Amino acid sequence: MDKEPDVAHEVLRSIRQIVRRISEHSKFLSSEAGLTVPQLMCLKAIGEIDEAERDAEITVAMVGKAVQLSAATVSRIVDRLVTAGLVSRERRAADRRKVCLSLTAAGLERYQTLPTPLQDTFVERFAALSPTERGTLLSSLRRISALMDATQLDAAPMLMPGEDIKQSDRD
């Protein structure tokens, strides 16, 4: 029983290390790319969709699906990318209600030099684990989330520090 507080402290230390790594990487992305994590992920998604489906009519909904965020949230993020001159919005002549997104020349240049987001590295390494180990990690993290009363919190699969996705992109 004497070891139990030590184990709990080691779990808390590991959680803190994860939180700090996310914060450090977010700051790195911001300084390297000049973008928030959500902006980087949306810019990356637009570029990847365009590469995969040349001449695709990229919509906010498509980007939202790619980054697993609501269309309303992505729309606010895209507003910032448009203001920064990285993305353009264009209404289609055939259907004026449909707004399509594309990278500007500056956006394409930025897309081609984007640093790798932490979640991409994590997903790649996680996929290399055995199915049993992945399942064990998921079960353990879900249990930790429950122990911290965090299971009811809405969270996108986007690693970023402190604030929620909607708040962070207002900065």
Short mmCIF file of N, CA and C in Angstrom, two decimals:
data_model
loop_
_atom_site.label_atom_id
_atom_site.label_comp_id
_atom_site.label_asym_id
_atom_site.label_seq_id
_atom_site.Cartn_x
_atom_site.Cartn_y
_atom_site.Cartn_z
N MET A 1 0.80 -1.21 0.00
CA MET A 1 0.00 0.00 0.00
C MET A 1 0.84 1.26 0.00
N ASP A 2 2.03 1.20 0.60
CA ASP A 2 2.88 2.39 0.67
C ASP A 2 3.28 2.88 -0.72
N LYS A 3 3.30 1.98 -1.70
CA LYS A 3 3.72 2.34 -3.05
C LYS A 3 2.62 3.04 -3.84
N GLU A 4 1.38 2.90 -3.43
CA GLU A 4 0.26 3.46 -4.19
C GLU A 4 0.36 4.97 -4.42
N PRO A 5 0.69 5.79 -3.41
CA PRO A 5 0.84 7.22 -3.70
C PRO A 5 1.94 7.49 -4.72
N ASP A 6 3.02 6.69 -4.70
CA ASP A 6 4.08 6.86 -5.68
C ASP A 6 3.58 6.59 -7.09
N VAL A 7 2.77 5.54 -7.24
CA VAL A 7 2.22 5.21 -8.56
C VAL A 7 1.29 6.33 -9.02
N ALA A 8 0.45 6.81 -8.14
CA ALA A 8 -0.45 7.92 -8.49
C ALA A 8 0.34 9.15 -8.90
N HIS A 9 1.40 9.44 -8.17
CA HIS A 9 2.23 10.59 -8.52
C HIS A 9 2.93 10.40 -9.86
N GLU A 10 3.33 9.18 -10.17
CA GLU A 10 3.95 8.91 -11.47
C GLU A 10 2.94 9.08 -12.61
N VAL A 11 1.71 8.67 -12.37
CA VAL A 11 0.66 8.88 -13.38
C VAL A 11 0.44 10.38 -13.57
N LEU A 12 0.34 11.11 -12.48
CA LEU A 12 0.16 12.57 -12.58
C LEU A 12 1.36 13.23 -13.27
N ARG A 13 2.56 12.76 -12.97
CA ARG A 13 3.76 13.29 -13.62
C ARG A 13 3.70 13.04 -15.14
N SER A 14 3.27 11.85 -15.52
CA SER A 14 3.15 11.54 -16.95
C SER A 14 2.11 12.41 -17.63
N ILE A 15 1.00 12.64 -16.96
CA ILE A 15 -0.03 13.53 -17.52
C ILE A 15 0.54 14.93 -17.69
N ARG A 16 1.25 15.40 -16.70
CA ARG A 16 1.85 16.74 -16.77
C ARG A 16 2.88 16.82 -17.90
N GLN A 17 3.66 15.76 -18.10
CA GLN A 17 4.63 15.74 -19.20
C GLN A 17 3.91 15.85 -20.54
N ILE A 18 2.80 15.16 -20.67
CA ILE A 18 2.03 15.22 -21.92
C ILE A 18 1.51 16.64 -22.13
N VAL A 19 0.94 17.22 -21.10
CA VAL A 19 0.40 18.58 -21.20
C VAL A 19 1.52 19.56 -21.58
N ARG A 20 2.67 19.44 -20.95
CA ARG A 20 3.80 20.33 -21.26
C ARG A 20 4.29 20.13 -22.69
N ARG A 21 4.34 18.88 -23.15
CA ARG A 21 4.79 18.61 -24.51
C ARG A 21 3.83 19.24 -25.52
N ILE A 22 2.55 19.13 -25.26
CA ILE A 22 1.56 19.74 -26.15
C ILE A 22 1.74 21.25 -26.18
N SER A 23 1.93 21.85 -25.02
CA SER A 23 2.13 23.29 -24.94
C SER A 23 3.40 23.72 -25.67
N GLU A 24 4.50 23.02 -25.45
CA GLU A 24 5.76 23.35 -26.12
C GLU A 24 5.63 23.22 -27.63
N HIS A 25 4.98 22.15 -28.09
CA HIS A 25 4.85 21.94 -29.53
C HIS A 25 3.94 23.00 -30.14
N SER A 26 2.90 23.38 -29.42
CA SER A 26 2.01 24.43 -29.91
C SER A 26 2.77 25.74 -30.09
N LYS A 27 3.60 26.07 -29.12
CA LYS A 27 4.42 27.29 -29.22
C LYS A 27 5.39 27.20 -30.39
N PHE A 28 5.98 26.02 -30.59
CA PHE A 28 6.89 25.80 -31.71
C PHE A 28 6.15 26.00 -33.03
N LEU A 29 4.96 25.40 -33.16
CA LEU A 29 4.19 25.56 -34.40
C LEU A 29 3.84 27.01 -34.65
N SER A 30 3.47 27.70 -33.59
CA SER A 30 3.11 29.11 -33.71
C SER A 30 4.30 29.93 -34.19
N SER A 31 5.48 29.67 -33.64
CA SER A 31 6.66 30.45 -34.05
C SER A 31 7.15 30.03 -35.43
N GLU A 32 7.10 28.74 -35.75
CA GLU A 32 7.58 28.24 -37.04
C GLU A 32 6.63 28.61 -38.18
N ALA A 33 5.35 28.37 -37.98
CA ALA A 33 4.38 28.55 -39.05
C ALA A 33 3.57 29.83 -38.91
N GLY A 34 3.61 30.45 -37.75
CA GLY A 34 2.82 31.65 -37.53
C GLY A 34 1.33 31.36 -37.48
N LEU A 35 0.99 30.13 -37.12
CA LEU A 35 -0.41 29.71 -37.08
C LEU A 35 -0.71 29.01 -35.77
N THR A 36 -1.99 29.05 -35.36
CA THR A 36 -2.42 28.24 -34.23
C THR A 36 -2.54 26.80 -34.72
N VAL A 37 -2.63 25.86 -33.80
CA VAL A 37 -2.79 24.46 -34.19
C VAL A 37 -4.03 24.26 -35.05
N PRO A 38 -5.21 24.80 -34.68
CA PRO A 38 -6.38 24.62 -35.54
C PRO A 38 -6.20 25.23 -36.94
N GLN A 39 -5.55 26.39 -37.01
CA GLN A 39 -5.31 27.00 -38.32
C GLN A 39 -4.38 26.12 -39.16
N LEU A 40 -3.33 25.61 -38.53
CA LEU A 40 -2.40 24.74 -39.24
C LEU A 40 -3.12 23.50 -39.74
N MET A 41 -3.94 22.89 -38.90
CA MET A 41 -4.65 21.67 -39.29
C MET A 41 -5.62 21.93 -40.44
N CYS A 42 -6.31 23.06 -40.43
CA CYS A 42 -7.23 23.38 -41.52
C CYS A 42 -6.48 23.69 -42.80
N LEU A 43 -5.39 24.45 -42.71
CA LEU A 43 -4.58 24.75 -43.89
C LEU A 43 -4.04 23.45 -44.49
N LYS A 44 -3.57 22.57 -43.62
CA LYS A 44 -3.04 21.27 -44.04
C LYS A 44 -4.14 20.44 -44.72
N ALA A 45 -5.33 20.44 -44.15
CA ALA A 45 -6.43 19.67 -44.73
C ALA A 45 -6.80 20.19 -46.11
N ILE A 46 -6.86 21.50 -46.28
CA ILE A 46 -7.19 22.08 -47.59
C ILE A 46 -6.13 21.65 -48.61
N GLY A 47 -4.86 21.74 -48.24
CA GLY A 47 -3.78 21.34 -49.14
C GLY A 47 -3.84 19.86 -49.48
N GLU A 48 -4.10 19.02 -48.49
CA GLU A 48 -4.15 17.58 -48.72
C GLU A 48 -5.35 17.18 -49.57
N ILE A 49 -6.49 17.79 -49.33
CA ILE A 49 -7.67 17.48 -50.15
C ILE A 49 -7.40 17.89 -51.59
N ASP A 50 -6.79 19.06 -51.78
CA ASP A 50 -6.48 19.53 -53.12
C ASP A 50 -5.50 18.59 -53.82
N GLU A 51 -4.49 18.10 -53.11
CA GLU A 51 -3.52 17.18 -53.70
C GLU A 51 -4.17 15.85 -54.07
N ALA A 52 -5.06 15.37 -53.21
CA ALA A 52 -5.70 14.07 -53.43
C ALA A 52 -6.77 14.12 -54.52
N GLU A 53 -7.45 15.24 -54.62
CA GLU A 53 -8.57 15.37 -55.56
C GLU A 53 -8.42 16.66 -56.35
N ARG A 54 -7.51 16.67 -57.29
CA ARG A 54 -7.30 17.87 -58.10
C ARG A 54 -8.62 18.40 -58.62
N ASP A 55 -8.76 19.70 -58.63
CA ASP A 55 -9.97 20.37 -59.07
C ASP A 55 -11.19 20.06 -58.19
N ALA A 56 -10.93 19.58 -56.98
CA ALA A 56 -12.04 19.33 -56.05
C ALA A 56 -12.62 20.66 -55.59
N GLU A 57 -13.90 20.68 -55.37
CA GLU A 57 -14.54 21.86 -54.82
C GLU A 57 -14.52 21.68 -53.31
N ILE A 58 -13.50 22.25 -52.69
CA ILE A 58 -13.27 22.07 -51.25
C ILE A 58 -14.20 23.00 -50.47
N THR A 59 -15.00 22.40 -49.61
CA THR A 59 -15.94 23.17 -48.80
C THR A 59 -15.52 23.14 -47.32
N VAL A 60 -16.11 24.02 -46.56
CA VAL A 60 -15.86 24.05 -45.11
C VAL A 60 -16.25 22.70 -44.50
N ALA A 61 -17.34 22.11 -44.97
CA ALA A 61 -17.78 20.82 -44.44
C ALA A 61 -16.73 19.73 -44.69
N MET A 62 -16.12 19.75 -45.87
CA MET A 62 -15.07 18.77 -46.18
C MET A 62 -13.88 18.94 -45.25
N VAL A 63 -13.49 20.17 -45.02
CA VAL A 63 -12.36 20.44 -44.12
C VAL A 63 -12.73 20.02 -42.70
N GLY A 64 -13.96 20.34 -42.29
CA GLY A 64 -14.42 19.94 -40.96
C GLY A 64 -14.36 18.43 -40.76
N LYS A 65 -14.77 17.70 -41.77
CA LYS A 65 -14.72 16.24 -41.69
C LYS A 65 -13.27 15.76 -41.57
N ALA A 66 -12.38 16.37 -42.33
CA ALA A 66 -10.97 15.97 -42.31
C ALA A 66 -10.31 16.23 -40.96
N VAL A 67 -10.67 17.34 -40.31
CA VAL A 67 -10.04 17.69 -39.03
C VAL A 67 -10.93 17.35 -37.83
N GLN A 68 -12.10 16.79 -38.10
CA GLN A 68 -13.05 16.37 -37.07
C GLN A 68 -13.51 17.52 -36.18
N LEU A 69 -13.87 18.61 -36.84
CA LEU A 69 -14.45 19.77 -36.16
C LEU A 69 -15.74 20.15 -36.87
N SER A 70 -16.59 20.87 -36.19
CA SER A 70 -17.85 21.29 -36.80
C SER A 70 -17.59 22.31 -37.90
N ALA A 71 -18.53 22.39 -38.84
CA ALA A 71 -18.41 23.36 -39.92
C ALA A 71 -18.37 24.79 -39.37
N ALA A 72 -19.13 25.06 -38.31
CA ALA A 72 -19.13 26.41 -37.72
C ALA A 72 -17.75 26.77 -37.17
N THR A 73 -17.12 25.82 -36.50
CA THR A 73 -15.78 26.07 -35.95
C THR A 73 -14.78 26.26 -37.08
N VAL A 74 -14.84 25.40 -38.08
CA VAL A 74 -13.92 25.50 -39.22
C VAL A 74 -14.12 26.82 -39.95
N SER A 75 -15.36 27.26 -40.07
CA SER A 75 -15.63 28.53 -40.74
C SER A 75 -14.92 29.69 -40.05
N ARG A 76 -14.93 29.70 -38.71
CA ARG A 76 -14.22 30.76 -37.97
C ARG A 76 -12.71 30.66 -38.18
N ILE A 77 -12.20 29.44 -38.21
CA ILE A 77 -10.77 29.24 -38.44
C ILE A 77 -10.40 29.71 -39.84
N VAL A 78 -11.22 29.35 -40.82
CA VAL A 78 -10.98 29.76 -42.21
C VAL A 78 -11.03 31.28 -42.33
N ASP A 79 -11.92 31.93 -41.58
CA ASP A 79 -11.95 33.40 -41.58
C ASP A 79 -10.56 33.96 -41.28
N ARG A 80 -9.89 33.39 -40.28
CA ARG A 80 -8.54 33.84 -39.92
C ARG A 80 -7.54 33.57 -41.04
N LEU A 81 -7.67 32.42 -41.69
CA LEU A 81 -6.76 32.07 -42.79
C LEU A 81 -6.99 32.99 -44.00
N VAL A 82 -8.24 33.37 -44.24
CA VAL A 82 -8.55 34.31 -45.32
C VAL A 82 -7.95 35.67 -44.99
N THR A 83 -8.14 36.13 -43.76
CA THR A 83 -7.58 37.41 -43.32
C THR A 83 -6.06 37.43 -43.46
N ALA A 84 -5.43 36.28 -43.20
CA ALA A 84 -3.97 36.17 -43.30
C ALA A 84 -3.50 36.04 -44.75
N GLY A 85 -4.44 35.93 -45.69
CA GLY A 85 -4.07 35.83 -47.10
C GLY A 85 -3.61 34.44 -47.52
N LEU A 86 -3.96 33.42 -46.74
CA LEU A 86 -3.51 32.06 -47.03
C LEU A 86 -4.56 31.22 -47.75
N VAL A 87 -5.82 31.60 -47.58
CA VAL A 87 -6.94 30.86 -48.17
C VAL A 87 -7.87 31.86 -48.83
N SER A 88 -8.49 31.43 -49.93
CA SER A 88 -9.51 32.28 -50.54
C SER A 88 -10.83 31.52 -50.55
N ARG A 89 -11.91 32.30 -50.48
CA ARG A 89 -13.26 31.75 -50.58
C ARG A 89 -13.83 32.23 -51.91
N GLU A 90 -14.50 31.32 -52.59
CA GLU A 90 -15.07 31.69 -53.89
C GLU A 90 -16.43 31.03 -54.05
N ARG A 91 -17.40 31.84 -54.46
CA ARG A 91 -18.73 31.29 -54.76
C ARG A 91 -18.70 30.72 -56.17
N ARG A 92 -19.31 29.57 -56.34
CA ARG A 92 -19.35 28.92 -57.65
C ARG A 92 -20.45 29.54 -58.51
N ALA A 93 -20.17 29.74 -59.76
CA ALA A 93 -21.14 30.35 -60.68
C ALA A 93 -22.38 29.47 -60.82
N ALA A 94 -22.18 28.15 -60.87
CA ALA A 94 -23.30 27.23 -61.06
C ALA A 94 -24.25 27.22 -59.87
N ASP A 95 -23.72 27.40 -58.69
CA ASP A 95 -24.53 27.40 -57.47
C ASP A 95 -23.96 28.44 -56.52
N ARG A 96 -24.54 29.62 -56.53
CA ARG A 96 -24.02 30.76 -55.75
C ARG A 96 -24.03 30.49 -54.24
N ARG A 97 -24.82 29.49 -53.82
CA ARG A 97 -24.85 29.18 -52.39
C ARG A 97 -23.60 28.43 -51.95
N LYS A 98 -22.95 27.77 -52.88
CA LYS A 98 -21.79 26.94 -52.56
C LYS A 98 -20.52 27.78 -52.54
N VAL A 99 -19.83 27.76 -51.41
CA VAL A 99 -18.57 28.50 -51.25
C VAL A 99 -17.44 27.48 -51.19
N CYS A 100 -16.48 27.65 -52.08
CA CYS A 100 -15.34 26.74 -52.13
C CYS A 100 -14.08 27.42 -51.64
N LEU A 101 -13.21 26.63 -51.05
CA LEU A 101 -11.96 27.12 -50.49
C LEU A 101 -10.79 26.69 -51.36
N SER A 102 -9.79 27.53 -51.40
CA SER A 102 -8.54 27.14 -52.07
C SER A 102 -7.39 27.89 -51.42
N LEU A 103 -6.21 27.32 -51.56
CA LEU A 103 -5.02 27.98 -51.04
C LEU A 103 -4.62 29.10 -52.00
N THR A 104 -4.24 30.21 -51.45
CA THR A 104 -3.65 31.28 -52.27
C THR A 104 -2.21 30.88 -52.55
N ALA A 105 -1.50 31.68 -53.34
CA ALA A 105 -0.08 31.39 -53.59
C ALA A 105 0.69 31.37 -52.27
N ALA A 106 0.39 32.33 -51.40
CA ALA A 106 1.06 32.37 -50.09
C ALA A 106 0.66 31.16 -49.24
N GLY A 107 -0.60 30.76 -49.34
CA GLY A 107 -1.08 29.59 -48.60
C GLY A 107 -0.43 28.31 -49.08
N LEU A 108 -0.25 28.18 -50.39
CA LEU A 108 0.41 27.01 -50.95
C LEU A 108 1.86 26.95 -50.49
N GLU A 109 2.51 28.09 -50.51
CA GLU A 109 3.91 28.15 -50.05
C GLU A 109 4.00 27.75 -48.58
N ARG A 110 3.09 28.27 -47.77
CA ARG A 110 3.08 27.94 -46.34
C ARG A 110 2.77 26.46 -46.14
N TYR A 111 1.79 25.95 -46.89
CA TYR A 111 1.40 24.53 -46.79
C TYR A 111 2.59 23.62 -47.08
N GLN A 112 3.36 23.96 -48.08
CA GLN A 112 4.49 23.11 -48.49
C GLN A 112 5.62 23.10 -47.46
N THR A 113 5.62 24.05 -46.55
CA THR A 113 6.69 24.11 -45.55
C THR A 113 6.17 23.95 -44.12
N LEU A 114 4.94 23.48 -43.97
CA LEU A 114 4.36 23.32 -42.64
C LEU A 114 5.14 22.31 -41.81
N PRO A 115 5.40 22.64 -40.54
CA PRO A 115 6.00 21.64 -39.66
C PRO A 115 4.96 20.55 -39.35
N THR A 116 5.43 19.40 -38.94
CA THR A 116 4.54 18.28 -38.64
C THR A 116 3.85 18.49 -37.30
N PRO A 117 2.52 18.46 -37.29
CA PRO A 117 1.79 18.59 -36.02
C PRO A 117 2.07 17.38 -35.12
N LEU A 118 2.06 17.60 -33.83
CA LEU A 118 2.33 16.56 -32.86
C LEU A 118 1.38 15.38 -33.01
N GLN A 119 0.11 15.65 -33.30
CA GLN A 119 -0.83 14.54 -33.41
C GLN A 119 -0.52 13.64 -34.58
N ASP A 120 0.07 14.17 -35.66
CA ASP A 120 0.45 13.32 -36.79
C ASP A 120 1.54 12.34 -36.38
N THR A 121 2.53 12.83 -35.66
CA THR A 121 3.61 11.98 -35.17
C THR A 121 3.05 10.93 -34.21
N PHE A 122 2.17 11.37 -33.31
CA PHE A 122 1.57 10.44 -32.36
C PHE A 122 0.78 9.35 -33.07
N VAL A 123 -0.08 9.73 -34.01
CA VAL A 123 -0.92 8.75 -34.71
C VAL A 123 -0.05 7.72 -35.44
N GLU A 124 1.02 8.17 -36.06
CA GLU A 124 1.93 7.26 -36.77
C GLU A 124 2.56 6.27 -35.80
N ARG A 125 3.06 6.76 -34.68
CA ARG A 125 3.69 5.88 -33.69
C ARG A 125 2.67 4.97 -33.01
N PHE A 126 1.49 5.49 -32.74
CA PHE A 126 0.43 4.70 -32.11
C PHE A 126 0.01 3.56 -33.02
N ALA A 127 -0.09 3.82 -34.32
CA ALA A 127 -0.49 2.79 -35.28
C ALA A 127 0.52 1.65 -35.34
N ALA A 128 1.77 1.92 -35.00
CA ALA A 128 2.81 0.89 -35.03
C ALA A 128 2.72 -0.06 -33.84
N LEU A 129 1.94 0.29 -32.82
CA LEU A 129 1.78 -0.58 -31.66
C LEU A 129 0.87 -1.76 -32.01
N SER A 130 0.95 -2.80 -31.23
CA SER A 130 0.07 -3.95 -31.46
C SER A 130 -1.37 -3.56 -31.13
N PRO A 131 -2.34 -4.24 -31.75
CA PRO A 131 -3.74 -3.94 -31.43
C PRO A 131 -4.04 -4.08 -29.93
N THR A 132 -3.42 -5.05 -29.29
CA THR A 132 -3.64 -5.24 -27.85
C THR A 132 -3.12 -4.04 -27.06
N GLU A 133 -1.93 -3.58 -27.41
CA GLU A 133 -1.35 -2.44 -26.70
C GLU A 133 -2.17 -1.17 -26.94
N ARG A 134 -2.63 -0.97 -28.19
CA ARG A 134 -3.48 0.19 -28.48
C ARG A 134 -4.76 0.15 -27.65
N GLY A 135 -5.37 -1.02 -27.58
CA GLY A 135 -6.60 -1.17 -26.80
C GLY A 135 -6.37 -0.93 -25.31
N THR A 136 -5.26 -1.42 -24.81
CA THR A 136 -4.93 -1.22 -23.39
C THR A 136 -4.72 0.25 -23.09
N LEU A 137 -3.98 0.94 -23.96
CA LEU A 137 -3.75 2.37 -23.76
C LEU A 137 -5.06 3.15 -23.81
N LEU A 138 -5.91 2.83 -24.77
CA LEU A 138 -7.20 3.52 -24.87
C LEU A 138 -8.03 3.29 -23.61
N SER A 139 -8.11 2.06 -23.16
CA SER A 139 -8.88 1.76 -21.94
C SER A 139 -8.32 2.52 -20.74
N SER A 140 -7.01 2.54 -20.62
CA SER A 140 -6.37 3.23 -19.49
C SER A 140 -6.65 4.73 -19.55
N LEU A 141 -6.53 5.32 -20.73
CA LEU A 141 -6.77 6.76 -20.85
C LEU A 141 -8.23 7.11 -20.59
N ARG A 142 -9.13 6.27 -21.06
CA ARG A 142 -10.55 6.50 -20.77
C ARG A 142 -10.81 6.44 -19.27
N ARG A 143 -10.16 5.52 -18.60
CA ARG A 143 -10.33 5.39 -17.15
C ARG A 143 -9.76 6.62 -16.44
N ILE A 144 -8.59 7.08 -16.87
CA ILE A 144 -7.99 8.29 -16.29
C ILE A 144 -8.91 9.49 -16.53
N SER A 145 -9.45 9.59 -17.73
CA SER A 145 -10.39 10.67 -18.04
C SER A 145 -11.58 10.64 -17.08
N ALA A 146 -12.09 9.45 -16.82
CA ALA A 146 -13.22 9.31 -15.89
C ALA A 146 -12.81 9.69 -14.47
N LEU A 147 -11.62 9.27 -14.05
CA LEU A 147 -11.14 9.60 -12.70
C LEU A 147 -10.98 11.11 -12.52
N MET A 148 -10.75 11.81 -13.61
CA MET A 148 -10.56 13.27 -13.54
C MET A 148 -11.85 14.01 -13.89
N ASP A 149 -12.97 13.29 -13.95
CA ASP A 149 -14.27 13.89 -14.28
C ASP A 149 -14.22 14.66 -15.60
N ALA A 150 -13.54 14.10 -16.58
CA ALA A 150 -13.37 14.79 -17.86
C ALA A 150 -14.13 14.12 -19.00
N THR A 151 -14.86 13.06 -18.73
CA THR A 151 -15.50 12.32 -19.81
C THR A 151 -16.61 13.10 -20.50
N GLN A 152 -17.20 14.07 -19.83
CA GLN A 152 -18.29 14.84 -20.42
C GLN A 152 -17.81 16.03 -21.24
N LEU A 153 -16.51 16.29 -21.20
CA LEU A 153 -15.96 17.42 -21.96
C LEU A 153 -15.88 17.07 -23.43
N ASP A 154 -16.30 17.99 -24.27
CA ASP A 154 -16.20 17.81 -25.71
C ASP A 154 -14.76 18.12 -26.11
N ALA A 155 -14.15 17.22 -26.86
CA ALA A 155 -12.76 17.43 -27.25
C ALA A 155 -12.51 16.89 -28.64
N ALA A 156 -11.93 17.73 -29.48
CA ALA A 156 -11.54 17.29 -30.82
C ALA A 156 -10.22 16.55 -30.72
N PRO A 157 -9.92 15.67 -31.68
CA PRO A 157 -8.65 14.95 -31.65
C PRO A 157 -7.51 15.83 -32.15
N MET A 158 -7.34 16.95 -31.49
CA MET A 158 -6.35 17.94 -31.89
C MET A 158 -5.56 18.32 -30.64
N LEU A 159 -4.27 18.07 -30.66
CA LEU A 159 -3.44 18.34 -29.50
C LEU A 159 -3.07 19.81 -29.44
N MET A 160 -3.60 20.49 -28.44
CA MET A 160 -3.32 21.90 -28.25
C MET A 160 -3.46 22.24 -26.77
N PRO A 161 -2.78 23.25 -26.32
CA PRO A 161 -2.76 23.54 -24.89
C PRO A 161 -3.99 24.29 -24.39
N GLY A 162 -4.21 24.14 -23.11
CA GLY A 162 -5.07 24.99 -22.32
C GLY A 162 -6.52 25.19 -22.69
N GLU A 163 -6.76 25.93 -23.71
CA GLU A 163 -8.12 26.38 -24.00
C GLU A 163 -8.79 25.48 -25.03
N ASP A 164 -10.09 25.63 -25.17
CA ASP A 164 -10.78 24.82 -26.16
C ASP A 164 -10.56 25.39 -27.56
N ILE A 165 -10.93 24.65 -28.54
CA ILE A 165 -10.64 24.98 -29.93
C ILE A 165 -11.27 26.29 -30.36
N LYS A 166 -12.48 26.55 -29.92
CA LYS A 166 -13.16 27.78 -30.33
C LYS A 166 -12.46 29.00 -29.74
N GLN A 167 -12.09 28.89 -28.48
CA GLN A 167 -11.43 30.02 -27.82
C GLN A 167 -10.04 30.26 -28.41
N SER A 168 -9.30 29.19 -28.67
CA SER A 168 -7.91 29.36 -29.10
C SER A 168 -7.80 30.07 -30.44
N ASP A 169 -8.77 29.89 -31.29
CA ASP A 169 -8.63 30.50 -32.60
C ASP A 169 -9.07 31.94 -32.63
N ARG A 170 -9.57 32.46 -31.51
CA ARG A 170 -9.93 33.88 -31.43
C ARG A 170 -8.70 34.74 -31.21
N ASP A 171 -7.62 34.10 -30.73
CA ASP A 171 -6.40 34.86 -30.42
C ASP A 171 -5.75 35.42 -31.66
#
